[in-house]
């Protein structure tokens, strides 16, 4: 089979995504890297590109199953599931889908902050249960506009979050490995110092081993009892045990979380907390954005197979 592509995480590709890929090239589906070794060797020989989706690890061992593999096109900007060093060693290109999802992820980050501060979960339950008519108003909650916000990782998504928070009249602080051009926002070279300075801390780092536990116990505790932590990056970037301790003990006021360790089987301690807003890793999950991501993934595959420059290469 010439120029075939392998679709991974077949189950989580929706019909439109799967149809778009399958109508462009002869294709095979597997449910994830674990299933790749089960493919017929002759079929594996024909695979030139992998359309990758999901968070299961794709290591060098899986790449070696495909002697003619040239590109792994990731569906998503975060490619921490793919061993990029192993790909580079084998001459395999990796691509991702940056920028097209920035707005959605930033929107969700701000939405989780507002939902947390304005106790929207409780408000919704109050209306639906009839308690509003029986008991009257819900307890007063917390103003969002005008507070001080910190961004950990002022990259593409972090910048979109900061721009939104600036429109909420917030004083913006940030931490990254280097200072960025900003409209006068305050830079901190240390994440604990950043947390100390702000009310709301947004985590927008890349995932992977280099940022594991980057938002440490000390940083979480430095946020203080009025602090709210919002994480839309990866579960790995925050010390999750320390976050749970701080939420349980009231060391911080609350959290809004779209990402966790061990998704989707998250730590049940989260479910017992009423000071958190929990989302199922749906940051980029609008119809419009997911379509743009799928199109960019396929455009990268097309570019590779046509011998053109890749649109959004990682390595
Ligand atoms: P980006 O533009 O590359 O920005 C990433 C930020 O992480 C930068 O500020 C960078 O700092 C920082 N960083 C990278 N490596 C670091 C290290 N070793 N130590 C400290 N800081 C480091 O990425 P993006 O497009 O904004 O995406 C950020 C992440 O969001 C993705 O990688 C993904 O994990 C996550 N995401 C989540 C969802 C969701 O559904 N919740 C959707 C999309 C993306 P410097 O500026 O110093 O380089």
Coordinates of C-alpha atoms and ligand atoms in Angstrom, one line a residue:
X1 CA 0.0 0.0 0.0
X2 CA 1.6 3.3 -1.1
X3 CA 1.5 6.4 1.2
X4 CA -0.7 4.9 3.8
X5 CA -1.5 6.6 7.0
X6 CA -2.2 5.1 10.4
X7 CA -4.9 6.7 12.5
X8 CA -4.3 6.2 16.2
X9 CA -6.8 6.4 19.0
X10 CA -9.4 5.4 16.4
X11 CA -12.2 5.4 19.1
X12 CA -11.7 9.0 20.0
X13 CA -11.6 10.3 16.4
X14 CA -15.1 11.4 15.5
X15 CA -16.7 10.4 12.2
X16 CA -15.8 13.7 10.5
X17 CA -12.2 13.5 11.5
X18 CA -11.8 9.9 10.6
X19 CA -13.7 10.4 7.3
X20 CA -11.4 13.4 6.3
X21 CA -8.3 11.4 6.9
X22 CA -9.5 8.1 5.4
X23 CA -10.8 9.9 2.2
X24 CA -7.4 11.6 1.7
X25 CA -5.2 8.5 2.0
X26 CA -5.5 4.7 2.3
X27 CA -5.7 4.3 6.1
X28 CA -5.7 1.9 9.0
X29 CA -7.0 2.5 12.5
X30 CA -5.7 1.4 15.8
X31 CA -6.9 2.4 19.3
X32 CA -3.5 3.6 20.4
X33 CA 0.2 2.8 20.5
X34 CA -0.4 -0.4 22.4
X35 CA -2.3 -1.9 19.5
X36 CA 0.3 -1.1 16.9
X37 CA 2.4 -4.3 17.3
X38 CA -0.8 -6.3 16.5
X39 CA -0.9 -4.9 12.9
X40 CA 0.1 -7.2 10.0
X41 CA 3.8 -6.6 9.2
X42 CA 3.0 -6.0 5.5
X43 CA 0.5 -3.3 6.4
X44 CA 3.0 -1.7 8.8
X45 CA 5.5 -1.5 5.9
X46 CA 3.1 0.7 4.0
X47 CA 2.7 3.3 6.7
X48 CA 4.4 6.6 5.9
X49 CA 2.5 8.8 8.3
X50 CA 0.8 8.5 11.6
X51 CA -2.2 10.8 12.5
X52 CA -1.8 10.8 16.2
X53 CA -4.5 11.7 18.8
X54 CA -4.6 11.0 22.5
X55 CA -2.3 10.9 25.5
X56 CA -1.0 7.3 25.5
X57 CA 2.8 7.2 25.1
X58 CA 4.3 6.8 21.6
X59 CA 7.9 5.7 22.1
X60 CA 10.7 4.7 19.9
X61 CA 9.7 1.0 20.1
X62 CA 6.4 1.8 18.4
X63 CA 8.1 3.9 15.8
X64 CA 10.4 0.9 15.0
X65 CA 7.3 -1.1 14.0
X66 CA 7.0 1.1 10.9
X67 CA 10.2 1.0 8.7
X68 CA 8.9 3.6 6.3
X69 CA 7.4 6.0 8.8
X70 CA 8.3 9.6 8.0
X71 CA 6.0 11.8 10.0
X72 CA 3.9 11.7 13.2
X73 CA 1.3 14.4 13.0
X74 CA -0.1 15.1 16.4
X75 CA -3.7 16.4 16.9
X76 CA -3.0 18.9 19.6
X77 CA -0.4 21.5 20.5
X78 CA 1.0 19.5 23.4
X79 CA 3.1 16.6 22.1
X80 CA 4.3 15.2 25.5
X81 CA 2.9 11.8 24.6
X82 CA 5.3 11.5 21.7
X83 CA 9.0 10.8 22.3
X84 CA 10.3 13.5 20.0
X85 CA 14.0 12.7 20.8
X86 CA 13.4 9.1 19.6
X87 CA 11.6 10.4 16.5
X88 CA 14.5 12.7 15.7
X89 CA 17.0 9.9 16.1
X90 CA 15.1 7.9 13.6
X91 CA 14.7 10.7 11.1
X92 CA 10.9 10.9 11.8
X93 CA 9.3 14.4 11.7
X94 CA 6.8 15.4 14.3
X95 CA 4.1 18.1 13.8
X96 CA 1.5 19.6 16.1
X97 CA -1.5 22.0 15.9
X98 CA -0.5 25.3 17.6
X99 CA -2.4 28.6 17.6
X100 CA -5.7 27.4 16.2
X101 CA -6.8 26.3 19.8
X102 CA -5.4 29.3 21.8
X103 CA -8.8 31.1 22.0
X104 CA -10.8 28.1 23.2
X105 CA -8.3 27.1 25.9
X106 CA -8.0 30.7 27.2
X107 CA -11.8 31.1 27.2
X108 CA -12.1 28.0 29.3
X109 CA -9.4 29.1 31.7
X110 CA -11.3 32.4 32.3
X111 CA -14.6 30.6 32.5
X112 CA -13.3 28.3 35.2
X113 CA -12.1 31.3 37.2
X114 CA -15.4 33.0 37.0
X115 CA -17.4 29.8 37.8
X116 CA -15.2 29.3 40.8
X117 CA -15.3 32.8 42.2
X118 CA -19.0 33.3 41.5
X119 CA -19.9 29.8 42.9
X120 CA -21.7 29.0 39.6
X121 CA -22.0 25.3 40.4
X122 CA -23.8 26.1 43.6
X123 CA -25.9 28.7 41.8
X124 CA -27.0 26.3 39.2
X125 CA -27.9 23.6 41.8
X126 CA -29.8 26.2 43.7
X127 CA -32.0 27.0 40.7
X128 CA -32.5 23.4 39.6
X129 CA -33.3 22.0 43.0
X130 CA -36.0 24.6 43.7
X131 CA -34.0 25.9 46.7
X132 CA -34.1 29.4 45.1
X133 CA -37.9 29.6 45.5
X134 CA -37.9 27.9 48.9
X135 CA -34.9 29.6 50.5
X136 CA -34.1 32.7 48.6
X137 CA -30.6 34.0 47.6
X138 CA -27.4 32.0 47.6
X139 CA -24.5 33.2 49.9
X140 CA -22.6 36.2 48.5
X141 CA -19.4 35.2 46.6
X142 CA -16.3 36.8 45.2
X143 CA -15.6 39.6 42.7
X144 CA -13.4 38.6 39.7
X145 CA -12.6 41.9 38.0
X146 CA -9.8 44.0 39.3
X147 CA -7.8 41.3 41.1
X148 CA -4.1 40.5 40.5
X149 CA -3.5 37.5 38.2
X150 CA -0.3 35.5 37.5
X151 CA 0.4 33.4 34.4
X152 CA 3.0 30.6 34.7
X153 CA 4.2 30.2 31.1
X154 CA 3.5 33.2 28.9
X155 CA 3.5 31.3 25.7
X156 CA 0.8 31.3 23.0
X157 CA -2.1 30.2 25.3
X158 CA -0.7 32.0 28.4
X159 CA -0.7 35.3 26.4
X160 CA -4.3 34.8 25.3
X161 CA -5.3 34.2 28.9
X162 CA -3.4 37.4 30.0
X163 CA -5.0 39.5 27.3
X164 CA -8.5 38.4 28.5
X165 CA -7.6 39.1 32.2
X166 CA -6.3 42.5 31.2
X167 CA -9.8 43.2 29.9
X168 CA -11.1 42.3 33.3
X169 CA -9.0 45.2 34.7
X170 CA -6.5 42.9 36.4
X171 CA -2.9 43.7 37.2
X172 CA -1.0 41.0 35.3
X173 CA 2.1 39.3 36.5
X174 CA 3.9 36.3 34.8
X175 CA 6.7 33.8 35.0
X176 CA 8.5 32.3 32.0
X177 CA 12.2 31.3 31.5
X178 CA 12.8 34.7 29.9
X179 CA 11.1 38.1 30.0
X180 CA 8.6 38.8 27.2
X181 CA 7.5 42.0 25.4
X182 CA 4.3 43.0 27.3
X183 CA 2.3 46.2 27.9
X184 CA 4.1 46.7 31.2
X185 CA 3.2 43.4 33.0
X186 CA 5.3 42.4 35.9
X187 CA 7.9 39.6 35.3
X188 CA 9.0 37.2 38.1
X189 CA 12.0 34.9 37.6
X190 CA 10.6 32.5 40.2
X191 CA 7.2 30.8 40.3
X192 CA 7.0 31.0 44.1
X193 CA 7.5 34.8 44.0
X194 CA 4.9 35.0 41.3
X195 CA 2.4 33.0 43.4
X196 CA 3.1 35.2 46.4
X197 CA 2.3 38.4 44.4
X198 CA -1.1 37.3 42.9
X199 CA -4.7 36.3 43.8
X200 CA -5.3 34.0 40.8
X201 CA -2.6 31.7 39.3
X202 CA -3.0 30.3 35.8
X203 CA -0.8 27.5 34.6
X204 CA -0.1 27.5 30.9
X205 CA 3.2 25.6 30.7
X206 CA 4.1 22.8 28.3
X207 CA 3.9 19.3 29.8
X208 CA 6.6 16.6 29.8
X209 CA 9.4 15.7 32.2
X210 CA 11.0 19.2 32.2
X211 CA 8.0 20.8 33.8
X212 CA 6.9 18.0 36.1
X213 CA 5.8 19.5 39.5
X214 CA 6.9 23.0 38.3
X215 CA 4.1 24.5 40.3
X216 CA 5.4 23.1 43.6
X217 CA 4.0 22.7 47.1
X218 CA 5.8 26.0 48.0
X219 CA 4.2 27.8 45.1
X220 CA 0.7 26.5 45.8
X221 CA 1.0 27.5 49.5
X222 CA 2.4 30.9 48.5
X223 CA -0.9 31.7 46.8
X224 CA -2.5 31.9 50.2
X225 CA -6.0 31.5 51.5
X226 CA -7.5 33.9 48.9
X227 CA -5.7 32.2 46.1
X228 CA -7.3 30.4 43.2
X229 CA -5.3 28.1 40.9
X230 CA -6.4 27.4 37.3
X231 CA -4.7 24.7 35.3
X232 CA -5.3 24.2 31.6
X233 CA -1.8 22.8 30.8
X234 CA -1.2 19.2 31.9
X235 CA -1.8 17.4 35.2
X236 CA 2.0 16.9 35.5
X237 CA 2.9 20.6 35.7
X238 CA 1.4 21.0 39.2
X239 CA 2.2 19.0 42.3
X240 CA -1.2 17.4 42.5
X241 CA -0.8 15.9 45.9
X242 CA 0.1 19.3 47.3
X243 CA -2.8 20.9 45.5
X244 CA -5.2 18.5 47.0
X245 CA -3.8 19.0 50.5
X246 CA -4.0 22.8 50.1
X247 CA -7.6 22.6 48.8
X248 CA -8.7 20.2 51.6
X249 CA -7.0 22.3 54.3
X250 CA -8.2 25.7 53.0
X251 CA -4.7 26.8 52.4
X252 CA -5.9 28.2 49.1
X253 CA -9.5 29.3 48.2
X254 CA -10.1 27.0 45.2
X255 CA -9.1 25.7 41.8
X256 CA -10.4 25.3 38.3
X257 CA -8.9 22.3 36.6
X258 CA -9.2 21.0 33.0
X259 CA -6.2 18.6 33.4
X260 CA -5.2 15.9 35.9
X261 CA -2.8 13.1 36.5
X262 CA -4.2 9.7 35.4
X263 CA -7.0 11.1 33.2
X264 CA -9.8 10.1 33.0
X265 CA -9.5 8.2 36.3
X266 CA -8.7 11.2 38.4
X267 CA -7.9 11.2 42.1
X268 CA -11.2 10.7 43.9
X269 CA -10.1 13.3 46.5
X270 CA -11.1 16.0 43.9
X271 CA -14.7 14.7 43.8
X272 CA -15.2 15.3 47.5
X273 CA -14.2 19.0 47.2
X274 CA -16.7 21.8 46.8
X275 CA -14.1 24.5 46.1
X276 CA -13.1 23.2 42.7
X277 CA -14.5 23.5 39.2
X278 CA -13.6 20.2 37.3
X279 CA -13.6 19.9 33.5
X280 CA -12.9 16.8 31.4
X281 CA -9.8 18.0 29.5
X282 CA -12.0 19.9 27.0
X283 CA -9.9 23.1 26.6
X284 CA -9.9 22.9 22.7
X285 CA -13.2 21.1 22.6
X286 CA -15.4 23.3 20.4
X287 CA -16.6 22.0 17.0
X288 CA -14.9 24.9 15.3
X289 CA -11.5 24.5 16.9
X290 CA -11.4 20.7 16.7
X291 CA -12.1 21.0 13.0
X292 CA -9.3 23.5 12.6
X293 CA -6.9 21.1 14.5
X294 CA -8.0 18.2 12.3
X295 CA -7.4 20.1 9.1
X296 CA -4.0 21.3 10.3
X297 CA -3.0 17.8 11.2
X298 CA -4.0 16.5 7.7
X299 CA -2.4 19.5 6.0
X300 CA 0.9 18.6 7.7
X301 CA 0.6 15.0 6.5
X302 CA -0.2 16.2 3.0
X303 CA 2.8 18.5 3.0
X304 CA 5.1 15.7 4.1
X305 CA 3.8 13.2 1.6
X306 CA 4.0 15.8 -1.2
X307 CA 7.6 16.6 -0.2
X308 CA 6.7 20.2 0.8
X309 CA 7.7 22.2 3.9
X310 CA 5.8 21.1 7.0
X311 CA 3.4 23.8 8.3
X312 CA 4.0 23.4 12.0
X313 CA 7.0 21.2 12.7
X314 CA 8.1 20.3 16.2
X315 CA 11.6 18.8 15.3
Ligands
LIG1 P1 3.9 27.5 24.2 O1 3.6 28.6 23.3 O2 5.1 26.7 23.8 O3 4.1 28.0 25.7 C1 4.6 27.2 26.7 C2 5.1 27.9 27.9 O4 5.8 26.9 28.7 C3 6.1 29.0 27.5 O5 5.9 30.1 28.3 C4 7.5 28.4 27.9 O6 8.4 29.2 28.5 C5 7.1 27.4 29.0 N1 8.1 26.3 29.1 C6 8.4 25.4 28.2 N2 9.3 24.6 28.6 C7 9.6 25.0 29.8 C8 10.6 24.5 30.8 N3 11.4 23.5 30.6 N4 10.6 25.1 32.0 C9 9.8 26.2 32.2 N5 8.9 26.7 31.4 C10 8.8 26.1 30.2 O7 2.7 26.5 24.3 P2 1.2 26.7 24.1 O8 0.8 26.6 22.7 O9 0.8 28.0 24.9 O10 0.6 25.5 24.9 C11 0.9 25.2 26.3 C12 0.4 23.9 26.7 O11 -1.0 24.0 27.0 C13 0.5 22.7 25.7 O12 1.9 22.2 25.7 C14 -0.5 21.8 26.3 O13 0.2 20.9 27.2 C15 -1.5 22.6 27.0 N6 -2.8 22.6 26.3 C16 -3.9 22.1 26.9 C17 -5.1 22.1 26.3 C18 -6.4 21.6 27.0 O14 -7.2 21.1 26.4 N7 -6.5 21.9 28.3 C19 -5.2 22.5 25.0 C20 -4.1 22.9 24.3 C21 -2.9 23.0 25.0 P3 9.4 30.2 27.7 O15 8.5 31.3 27.2 O16 10.3 30.5 28.8 O17 9.9 29.3 26.6

